CSV table of C-alpha atoms in Angstrom, one decimal:
chain,number,residue,atom,x,y,z
A,13,UNK,CA,37.4,19.5,15.9
A,14,UNK,CA,36.0,23.2,16.0
A,15,UNK,CA,37.2,25.4,14.5
A,16,UNK,CA,39.1,23.3,12.2
A,17,UNK,CA,35.7,21.6,11.4
A,18,UNK,CA,32.7,23.8,11.0
A,19,UNK,CA,29.7,21.4,10.1
A,20,UNK,CA,27.6,24.5,8.8
A,21,UNK,CA,30.0,25.0,6.0
A,22,UNK,CA,28.1,22.2,4.1
A,23,UNK,CA,24.8,23.9,4.9
A,24,UNK,CA,25.6,27.4,3.6
A,25,UNK,CA,23.5,27.7,0.6
A,26,UNK,CA,21.1,25.4,-1.4
A,27,UNK,CA,23.8,24.5,-4.1
A,28,UNK,CA,26.1,23.2,-1.4
A,29,UNK,CA,23.1,21.4,0.6
A,30,UNK,CA,22.0,19.7,-2.9
A,31,UNK,CA,25.6,18.3,-3.6
A,32,UNK,CA,26.0,16.6,-0.1
A,33,UNK,CA,22.2,15.6,0.2
A,34,UNK,CA,22.0,12.1,1.4
A,35,UNK,CA,18.4,11.0,0.2
A,36,UNK,CA,16.8,11.8,-3.0
A,37,UNK,CA,13.1,11.7,-4.1
A,38,UNK,CA,11.5,11.3,-7.5
A,39,UNK,CA,8.1,10.1,-8.9
A,40,UNK,CA,9.6,6.8,-9.6
A,41,UNK,CA,9.7,6.3,-5.7
A,42,UNK,CA,5.9,6.1,-5.4
A,43,UNK,CA,3.2,3.8,-6.2
A,44,UNK,CA,-0.4,5.1,-6.2
A,45,UNK,CA,-3.2,3.4,-4.4
A,46,UNK,CA,-6.4,3.4,-6.3
A,47,UNK,CA,-9.8,2.6,-5.5
A,48,UNK,CA,-12.0,1.2,-8.3
A,49,UNK,CA,-16.0,1.2,-8.2
A,50,UNK,CA,-18.5,-0.6,-10.4
A,51,UNK,CA,-20.2,1.4,-13.2
A,52,UNK,CA,-19.4,4.3,-15.7
A,53,UNK,CA,-18.5,7.9,-15.3
A,54,UNK,CA,-18.5,7.4,-11.3
A,55,UNK,CA,-16.3,9.9,-9.4
A,56,UNK,CA,-17.3,9.2,-5.8
A,57,UNK,CA,-15.5,11.5,-3.3
A,58,UNK,CA,-14.3,9.7,0.2
A,59,UNK,CA,-15.2,12.6,2.8
A,60,UNK,CA,-12.4,11.3,4.9
A,61,UNK,CA,-9.7,11.3,2.4
A,62,UNK,CA,-9.8,14.9,0.7
A,63,UNK,CA,-9.1,14.8,-3.0
A,64,UNK,CA,-9.2,10.9,-3.1
A,65,UNK,CA,-12.1,9.4,-4.9
A,66,UNK,CA,-13.7,5.9,-6.0
A,67,UNK,CA,-13.5,5.9,-9.6
A,68,UNK,CA,-15.2,3.7,-12.3
A,69,UNK,CA,-13.0,1.8,-14.8
A,70,UNK,CA,-13.1,4.5,-17.2
A,71,UNK,CA,-12.1,7.3,-14.9
A,72,UNK,CA,-9.5,4.8,-13.4
A,73,UNK,CA,-7.8,4.6,-16.9
A,74,UNK,CA,-7.6,8.3,-17.1
A,75,UNK,CA,-6.0,8.6,-13.6
A,76,UNK,CA,-3.5,5.9,-14.6
A,77,UNK,CA,-2.5,7.8,-17.7
A,78,UNK,CA,-2.2,10.9,-15.8
A,79,UNK,CA,0.0,9.0,-13.2
A,80,UNK,CA,2.3,7.7,-15.9
A,81,UNK,CA,2.9,11.0,-17.5
A,82,UNK,CA,3.8,12.4,-14.0
A,83,UNK,CA,6.5,9.7,-13.8
A,84,UNK,CA,4.7,7.3,-11.4
A,85,UNK,CA,5.5,3.5,-12.5
A,86,UNK,CA,3.4,1.5,-10.2
A,87,UNK,CA,-0.3,1.3,-9.0
A,88,UNK,CA,-1.9,-0.7,-6.2
A,89,UNK,CA,-5.4,-1.3,-7.0
A,90,UNK,CA,-8.5,-1.8,-4.5
A,91,UNK,CA,-12.0,-2.5,-5.5
A,92,UNK,CA,-15.2,-1.5,-3.7
A,93,UNK,CA,-17.3,-4.6,-4.1
A,94,UNK,CA,-21.1,-4.7,-4.2
A,95,UNK,CA,-22.8,-5.9,-1.2
A,96,UNK,CA,-24.6,-8.6,-3.2
A,97,UNK,CA,-21.3,-10.2,-4.1
A,98,UNK,CA,-20.0,-10.5,-0.7
A,99,UNK,CA,-20.3,-13.6,1.6
A,100,UNK,CA,-18.0,-15.6,4.0
A,101,UNK,CA,-15.7,-17.6,1.5
A,102,UNK,CA,-14.7,-14.6,-0.8
A,103,UNK,CA,-15.1,-16.5,-3.9
A,104,UNK,CA,-15.8,-13.3,-5.8
A,105,UNK,CA,-12.2,-12.6,-5.2
A,106,UNK,CA,-11.1,-15.1,-7.9
A,107,UNK,CA,-14.1,-14.4,-10.5
A,108,UNK,CA,-12.0,-14.0,-13.7
A,109,UNK,CA,-14.5,-11.5,-14.9
A,110,UNK,CA,-14.7,-9.6,-11.6
A,111,UNK,CA,-14.1,-6.0,-11.1
A,112,UNK,CA,-10.4,-6.4,-9.9
A,113,UNK,CA,-9.7,-8.7,-12.9
A,114,UNK,CA,-11.4,-6.3,-15.5
A,115,UNK,CA,-9.3,-3.5,-14.0
A,116,UNK,CA,-6.0,-5.3,-14.1
A,117,UNK,CA,-6.6,-6.2,-17.8
A,118,UNK,CA,-7.9,-2.7,-18.8
A,119,UNK,CA,-4.7,-0.8,-17.1
A,120,UNK,CA,-2.2,-3.3,-18.8
A,121,UNK,CA,-4.1,-2.7,-22.2
A,122,UNK,CA,-4.0,1.1,-21.6
A,123,UNK,CA,-0.4,1.6,-20.1
A,124,UNK,CA,1.3,-1.8,-20.7
A,125,UNK,CA,4.6,-0.4,-18.8
A,126,UNK,CA,2.8,0.6,-15.6
A,127,UNK,CA,3.4,-2.0,-12.8
A,128,UNK,CA,0.1,-3.3,-11.6
A,129,UNK,CA,0.0,-4.7,-8.1
A,130,UNK,CA,-3.7,-5.7,-7.0
A,131,UNK,CA,-4.3,-6.2,-3.3
A,132,UNK,CA,-4.7,-9.6,-2.3
A,133,UNK,CA,-7.0,-9.8,0.9
A,134,UNK,CA,-10.6,-11.0,1.6
A,135,UNK,CA,-11.8,-7.9,3.5
A,136,UNK,CA,-13.5,-6.1,0.3
A,137,UNK,CA,-15.2,-9.3,-0.4
A,138,UNK,CA,-16.4,-10.3,3.1
A,139,UNK,CA,-19.7,-10.0,4.7
A,140,UNK,CA,-17.9,-9.5,8.0
A,141,UNK,CA,-15.2,-7.1,6.8
A,142,UNK,CA,-12.3,-9.3,7.9
A,143,UNK,CA,-9.4,-10.4,5.9
A,144,UNK,CA,-10.3,-14.2,6.0
A,145,UNK,CA,-12.6,-16.7,6.4
A,146,UNK,CA,-14.6,-16.9,10.0
A,147,UNK,CA,-15.5,-20.1,11.5
A,148,UNK,CA,-16.7,-20.3,14.9
A,149,UNK,CA,-15.8,-16.8,15.7
A,150,UNK,CA,-12.2,-16.8,14.5
A,151,UNK,CA,-10.6,-16.0,11.3
A,152,UNK,CA,-9.1,-19.2,10.3
A,153,UNK,CA,-5.7,-19.3,8.7
A,154,UNK,CA,-5.3,-22.3,6.3
A,155,UNK,CA,-8.7,-22.0,4.4
A,156,UNK,CA,-7.8,-18.3,4.1
A,157,UNK,CA,-4.6,-19.1,2.7
A,158,UNK,CA,-6.2,-21.3,0.1
A,159,UNK,CA,-8.6,-18.4,-0.9
A,160,UNK,CA,-5.9,-16.0,-1.2
A,161,UNK,CA,-3.9,-18.4,-3.3
A,162,UNK,CA,-6.7,-18.6,-5.8
A,163,UNK,CA,-7.4,-14.8,-5.8
A,164,UNK,CA,-3.5,-14.4,-6.7
A,165,UNK,CA,-3.5,-16.9,-9.4
A,166,UNK,CA,-6.5,-15.0,-11.0
A,167,UNK,CA,-4.6,-11.7,-10.7
A,168,UNK,CA,-1.7,-13.2,-12.4
A,169,UNK,CA,-4.0,-14.6,-15.2
A,170,UNK,CA,-5.4,-11.3,-15.8
A,171,UNK,CA,-1.9,-9.7,-16.2
A,172,UNK,CA,-0.7,-8.7,-12.8
A,173,UNK,CA,2.8,-7.7,-12.6
A,174,UNK,CA,3.0,-8.4,-8.7
A,175,UNK,CA,0.4,-9.9,-6.2
A,176,UNK,CA,0.2,-7.8,-2.9
A,177,UNK,CA,-0.8,-10.2,-0.2
A,178,UNK,CA,-2.0,-7.7,2.9
A,179,UNK,CA,-4.0,-10.2,5.0
A,180,UNK,CA,-1.1,-11.3,7.4
A,181,UNK,CA,-1.9,-14.9,7.4
A,182,UNK,CA,0.7,-17.3,8.3
A,183,UNK,CA,2.3,-19.2,5.0
A,184,UNK,CA,0.4,-17.3,2.5
A,185,UNK,CA,3.5,-16.1,0.5
A,186,UNK,CA,4.7,-19.7,0.3
A,187,UNK,CA,1.4,-21.0,-0.9
A,188,UNK,CA,0.9,-18.1,-3.6
A,189,UNK,CA,4.7,-18.5,-4.9
A,190,UNK,CA,4.3,-22.5,-5.3
A,191,UNK,CA,0.8,-21.8,-7.3
A,192,UNK,CA,2.3,-19.0,-9.4
A,193,UNK,CA,5.4,-21.4,-10.2
A,194,UNK,CA,3.2,-24.3,-10.9
A,195,UNK,CA,1.0,-22.6,-13.4
A,196,UNK,CA,3.8,-20.9,-15.4
A,197,UNK,CA,3.7,-17.2,-13.7
A,198,UNK,CA,7.6,-17.4,-12.9
A,199,UNK,CA,7.8,-13.6,-13.6
A,200,UNK,CA,4.9,-12.5,-11.6
A,201,UNK,CA,6.3,-11.1,-8.1
A,202,UNK,CA,5.0,-10.8,-4.7
A,203,UNK,CA,5.0,-7.7,-2.7
A,204,UNK,CA,4.3,-9.0,0.8
A,205,UNK,CA,2.7,-6.7,3.5
A,206,UNK,CA,5.1,-8.4,5.8
A,207,UNK,CA,4.7,-6.1,9.0
A,208,UNK,CA,1.3,-4.7,8.9
A,209,UNK,CA,0.2,-3.6,12.2
A,210,UNK,CA,-3.2,-3.4,13.9
A,211,UNK,CA,-3.3,0.3,13.5
A,212,UNK,CA,-5.9,3.1,14.0
A,213,UNK,CA,-4.4,4.9,11.1
A,214,UNK,CA,-6.5,2.8,8.6
A,215,UNK,CA,-9.7,4.3,9.2
A,216,UNK,CA,-10.2,6.5,6.3
A,217,UNK,CA,-9.3,3.6,3.9
A,218,UNK,CA,-12.0,1.5,5.5
A,219,UNK,CA,-14.3,4.2,4.6
A,220,UNK,CA,-13.2,4.0,1.0
A,221,UNK,CA,-14.1,0.3,0.7
A,222,UNK,CA,-16.7,0.0,3.2
A,223,UNK,CA,-14.5,-2.9,4.7
A,224,UNK,CA,-14.5,-2.1,8.5
A,225,UNK,CA,-15.3,-5.4,10.7
A,226,UNK,CA,-19.1,-5.6,11.5
A,227,UNK,CA,-20.3,-5.5,14.9
A,228,UNK,CA,-21.9,-8.8,15.1
A,229,UNK,CA,-21.8,-11.5,17.8
A,230,UNK,CA,-19.3,-14.3,17.2
A,231,UNK,CA,-17.5,-12.1,14.7
A,232,UNK,CA,-14.0,-10.4,16.0
A,233,UNK,CA,-14.4,-6.7,16.7
A,234,UNK,CA,-10.9,-6.1,15.3
A,235,UNK,CA,-7.9,-7.6,13.4
A,236,UNK,CA,-5.6,-8.3,16.2
A,237,UNK,CA,-5.4,-11.7,15.9
A,238,UNK,CA,-3.7,-11.6,12.6
A,239,UNK,CA,-2.4,-8.1,12.1
A,240,UNK,CA,0.7,-7.1,14.4
A,241,UNK,CA,0.7,-5.5,17.9
A,242,UNK,CA,2.1,-1.9,17.6
A,243,UNK,CA,4.3,-2.6,20.5
A,244,UNK,CA,6.5,-5.1,18.9
A,245,UNK,CA,9.6,-4.6,16.9
A,246,UNK,CA,11.4,-8.0,16.7
A,247,UNK,CA,8.2,-9.6,15.4
A,248,UNK,CA,8.4,-7.4,12.2
A,249,UNK,CA,11.9,-8.5,11.5
A,250,UNK,CA,11.0,-12.1,11.9
A,251,UNK,CA,7.6,-11.9,9.9
A,252,UNK,CA,10.0,-9.9,6.9
A,253,UNK,CA,12.6,-12.7,6.8
A,254,UNK,CA,10.0,-15.3,6.9
A,255,UNK,CA,8.1,-13.7,3.8
A,256,UNK,CA,11.5,-13.4,2.3
A,257,UNK,CA,12.4,-17.1,2.7
A,258,UNK,CA,8.8,-17.9,1.3
A,259,UNK,CA,9.5,-16.1,-1.9
A,260,UNK,CA,8.6,-12.5,-1.5
A,261,UNK,CA,10.4,-10.2,-3.9
A,262,UNK,CA,9.5,-7.0,-1.9
A,263,UNK,CA,8.5,-6.6,1.6
A,264,UNK,CA,6.2,-3.9,3.1
A,265,UNK,CA,5.9,-2.1,6.5
A,266,UNK,CA,2.5,-0.6,7.1
A,267,UNK,CA,1.9,2.3,8.5
A,268,UNK,CA,4.6,4.6,7.4
A,269,UNK,CA,5.6,7.7,9.3
A,270,UNK,CA,4.7,6.4,12.8
A,271,UNK,CA,6.7,3.2,12.0
A,272,UNK,CA,9.9,4.3,10.5
A,273,UNK,CA,12.0,2.4,13.3
A,274,UNK,CA,10.6,-0.7,11.8
A,275,UNK,CA,11.3,0.3,8.2
A,276,UNK,CA,14.8,0.9,9.2
A,277,UNK,CA,15.1,-2.5,11.2
A,278,UNK,CA,13.3,-4.2,8.3
A,279,UNK,CA,15.9,-2.7,5.7
A,280,UNK,CA,18.8,-3.6,7.8
A,281,UNK,CA,17.6,-7.4,7.9
A,282,UNK,CA,16.4,-8.3,4.5
A,283,UNK,CA,18.1,-8.4,1.2
A,284,UNK,CA,15.1,-7.5,-1.0
A,285,UNK,CA,13.6,-3.9,-1.5
A,286,UNK,CA,11.3,-2.5,1.1
A,287,UNK,CA,7.9,-0.9,0.4
A,288,UNK,CA,6.2,1.4,3.1
A,289,UNK,CA,2.4,2.3,3.0
A,290,UNK,CA,2.0,5.9,3.7
A,291,UNK,CA,-1.5,5.2,4.8
A,292,UNK,CA,-5.0,6.9,4.8
A,293,UNK,CA,-5.0,8.4,8.3
A,294,UNK,CA,-1.4,9.9,7.9
A,295,UNK,CA,-2.7,11.5,4.6
A,296,UNK,CA,-6.0,12.7,6.2
A,297,UNK,CA,-4.0,14.2,9.2
A,298,UNK,CA,-2.1,16.3,7.0
A,299,UNK,CA,-5.0,17.5,4.8
A,300,UNK,CA,-7.1,18.2,7.9
A,301,UNK,CA,-4.3,20.3,9.4
A,302,UNK,CA,-3.5,22.1,6.1
A,303,UNK,CA,-7.0,23.0,5.7
A,304,UNK,CA,-7.1,24.7,9.1
A,305,UNK,CA,-3.9,26.4,8.3
A,306,UNK,CA,-1.9,24.7,10.9
A,307,UNK,CA,0.6,23.1,8.6
A,308,UNK,CA,2.1,24.1,5.3
A,309,UNK,CA,0.6,21.2,3.3
A,310,UNK,CA,3.3,20.8,0.4
A,311,UNK,CA,6.2,21.3,2.7
A,312,UNK,CA,5.2,18.5,5.3
A,313,UNK,CA,4.0,16.4,2.5
A,314,UNK,CA,7.6,16.4,0.8
A,315,UNK,CA,9.2,16.3,4.2
A,316,UNK,CA,7.4,13.1,5.3
A,317,UNK,CA,8.1,11.4,2.0
A,318,UNK,CA,11.7,12.1,2.2
A,319,UNK,CA,11.7,10.6,5.9
A,320,UNK,CA,10.3,7.4,4.7
A,321,UNK,CA,12.8,7.2,1.8
A,322,UNK,CA,15.5,8.0,4.1
A,323,UNK,CA,14.6,5.4,6.6
A,324,UNK,CA,15.0,2.8,4.0
A,325,UNK,CA,12.1,2.6,1.6
A,326,UNK,CA,12.7,1.6,-2.1
A,327,UNK,CA,9.0,2.3,-3.0
A,328,UNK,CA,6.4,4.5,-1.2
A,329,UNK,CA,2.7,3.7,-1.7
A,330,UNK,CA,1.0,7.1,-0.9
A,331,UNK,CA,-2.0,8.8,-1.9
A,332,UNK,CA,0.0,12.0,-2.3
A,333,UNK,CA,1.9,10.1,-5.1
A,334,UNK,CA,0.1,12.6,-7.9
A,335,UNK,CA,0.6,15.8,-5.9
A,336,UNK,CA,4.1,15.0,-4.8
A,337,UNK,CA,5.3,14.1,-8.3
A,338,UNK,CA,3.9,17.2,-9.7
A,339,UNK,CA,5.7,19.4,-7.2
A,340,UNK,CA,8.8,17.3,-7.7
A,341,UNK,CA,8.7,17.9,-11.4
A,342,UNK,CA,8.5,21.5,-11.1
A,343,UNK,CA,11.9,21.5,-9.3
A,344,UNK,CA,13.7,19.3,-11.8
């Protein structure tokens, strides 16, 4: 009791604060999301995500090497698919010579120790911009799971360390795990987007991949029949536990900052690492506010990343990965 206990004694200076600090943050905590485009010498800006680009494979490899040198040890890959390759089946997603598969092979050749986690979902390949196959105006589950399983196998065969299903279909983790085991890919992990909410924070990401749902009759106008209702908490715990039971090695909560209560709940419930996606809208808000002088960019960036880690994240997928790593490395 006061004055025997004065809590401020442990905040007196930075040296004291550093030795009692409960949470640490380093580049190894980050995964860098990357957007890959067809062609050569392509560096296409994404206006709603300042500082983020769609890169052709040659530039992507340079980015991966730079990330490795900064201490980042994982990349999450997304591809911008040409319109002529899109349909309602997603068959381009498991083309062994497709852009994703070429990218996985090239990264593993260039930086073998970099952990490559390609995205597993059909929206970049869909003419409708949905994460699954549409029949009679509905995104069907089981046919989509079959497609996602074929996609995951093609990623494993290309050399992926993990596959990352982000679609939120029921039973897809079990189907993917069985297929990986049956085909000898025992050491290929699954990072499942277990609690992915139907969030408005994804807008800039959909600009990056041109993957927003199209406005057509008999096409669902949003993704609320498969992504989670943001009013729900217990559902997230159930989804994460189900995915672990089906064979997920890592579970993800998405978005990040606005969902830290869910991160902590999931962390307390599962016995596997929890990853968090610090999503495009969260990134864009900081960039926009900093450009207007309303926030200190670097301070708010690091604060948010610390908050995500403090909530229970073992791995943070963030567009700030390179900037934050460079800043943290200066302070080592």
